[in-house]
Coordinates of C-alpha atoms in Angstrom, one line a residue:
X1 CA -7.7 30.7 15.6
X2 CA -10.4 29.2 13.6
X3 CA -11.9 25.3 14.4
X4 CA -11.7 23.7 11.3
X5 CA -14.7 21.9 10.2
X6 CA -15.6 18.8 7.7
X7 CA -18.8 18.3 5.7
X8 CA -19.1 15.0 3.9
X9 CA -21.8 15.2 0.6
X10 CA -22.9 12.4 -1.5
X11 CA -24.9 13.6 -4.2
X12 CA -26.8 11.9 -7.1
X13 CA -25.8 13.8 -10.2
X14 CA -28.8 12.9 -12.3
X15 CA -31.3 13.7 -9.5
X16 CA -29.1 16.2 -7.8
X17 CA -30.7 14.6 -4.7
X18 CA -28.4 14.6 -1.1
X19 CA -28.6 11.0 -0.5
X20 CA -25.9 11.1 2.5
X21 CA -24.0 13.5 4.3
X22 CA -21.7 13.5 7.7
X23 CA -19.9 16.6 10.1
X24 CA -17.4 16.5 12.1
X25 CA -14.2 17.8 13.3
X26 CA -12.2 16.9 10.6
X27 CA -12.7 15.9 7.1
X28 CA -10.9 12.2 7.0
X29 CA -11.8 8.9 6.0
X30 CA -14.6 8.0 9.2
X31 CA -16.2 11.4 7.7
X32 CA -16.8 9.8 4.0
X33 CA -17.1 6.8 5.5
X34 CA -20.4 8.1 7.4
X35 CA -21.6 9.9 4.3
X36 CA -21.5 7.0 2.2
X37 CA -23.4 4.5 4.6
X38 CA -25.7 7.1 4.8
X39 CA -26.2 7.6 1.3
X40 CA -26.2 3.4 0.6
X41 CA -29.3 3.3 3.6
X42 CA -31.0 6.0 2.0
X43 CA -31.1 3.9 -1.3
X44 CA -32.2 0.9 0.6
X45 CA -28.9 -0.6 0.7
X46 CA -28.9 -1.6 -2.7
X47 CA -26.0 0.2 -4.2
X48 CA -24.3 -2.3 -5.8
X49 CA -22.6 -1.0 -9.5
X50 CA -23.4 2.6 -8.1
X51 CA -20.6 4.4 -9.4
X52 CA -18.6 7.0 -6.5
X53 CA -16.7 9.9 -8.4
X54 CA -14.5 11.9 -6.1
X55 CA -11.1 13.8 -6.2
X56 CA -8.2 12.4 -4.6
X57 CA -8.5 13.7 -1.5
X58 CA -6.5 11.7 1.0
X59 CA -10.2 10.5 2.4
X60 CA -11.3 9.0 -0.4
X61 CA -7.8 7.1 -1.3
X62 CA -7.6 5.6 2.3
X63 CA -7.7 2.0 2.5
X64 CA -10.7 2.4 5.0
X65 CA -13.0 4.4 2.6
X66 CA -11.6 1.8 -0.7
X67 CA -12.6 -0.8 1.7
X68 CA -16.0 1.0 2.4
X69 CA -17.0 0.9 -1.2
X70 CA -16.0 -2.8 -1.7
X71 CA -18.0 -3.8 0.9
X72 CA -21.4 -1.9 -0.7
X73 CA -20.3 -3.0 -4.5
X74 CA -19.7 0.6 -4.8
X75 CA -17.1 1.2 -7.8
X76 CA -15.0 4.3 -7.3
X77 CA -13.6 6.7 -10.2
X78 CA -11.5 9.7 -9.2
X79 CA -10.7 12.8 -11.6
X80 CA -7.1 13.2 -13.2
X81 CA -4.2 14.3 -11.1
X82 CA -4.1 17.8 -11.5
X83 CA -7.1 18.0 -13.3
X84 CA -9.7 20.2 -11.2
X85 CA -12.3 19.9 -14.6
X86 CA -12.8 16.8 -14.2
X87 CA -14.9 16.8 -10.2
X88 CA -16.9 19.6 -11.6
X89 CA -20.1 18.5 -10.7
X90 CA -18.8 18.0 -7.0
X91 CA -19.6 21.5 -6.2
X92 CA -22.6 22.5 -8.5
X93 CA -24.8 22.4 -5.1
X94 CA -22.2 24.4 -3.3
X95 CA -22.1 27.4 -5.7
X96 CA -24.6 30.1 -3.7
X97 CA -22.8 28.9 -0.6
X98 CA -18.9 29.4 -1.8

């Protein structure tokens, strides 16, 4: 059997620039978590009103990920239920490697 693996990306979609990233064991909430402080040091720590699009992966609805991007000002917007359209842009950088 196969280890599963996580990977963690934040991505700035209008520079297309990795700002943060995080691996481990799983992908859960500590994984985001990681990839998001990450991404807010790489900016300086000034990420207030930065907007965080994700699906709704059970990482990014936990209370400690939500509580993550209160902490940075960090405003959160998730795609539709259902709706796999609307995270497009989550795996434009992905595409050569999928």
């Amino acid at each position: 059997m196969r280890a599963s693996r996580g990977l963690a990306t934040v991505i700035d979609l209008f520079s297309r620039r990795l700002l943060g990233y995080a691996m481990g064991a799983r992908q859960d909430a500590e994984l985001v978590v990681a990839s998001l402080n990450m991404a807010a040091a790489t900016r300086g720590g000034d990420v207030k009103g930065v907007i965080f699009h994700s699906d709704r992966g059970s990482e990014y609805v936990s209370r400690r990920f939500r509580w993550a991007c209160r902490r940075l000002g960090v405003t959160q917007s998730m795609g539709r239920v259902g709706s796999c359209l609307d995270c497009e842009d989550d795996r434009v950088p992905f595409r050569a490697v999928a």
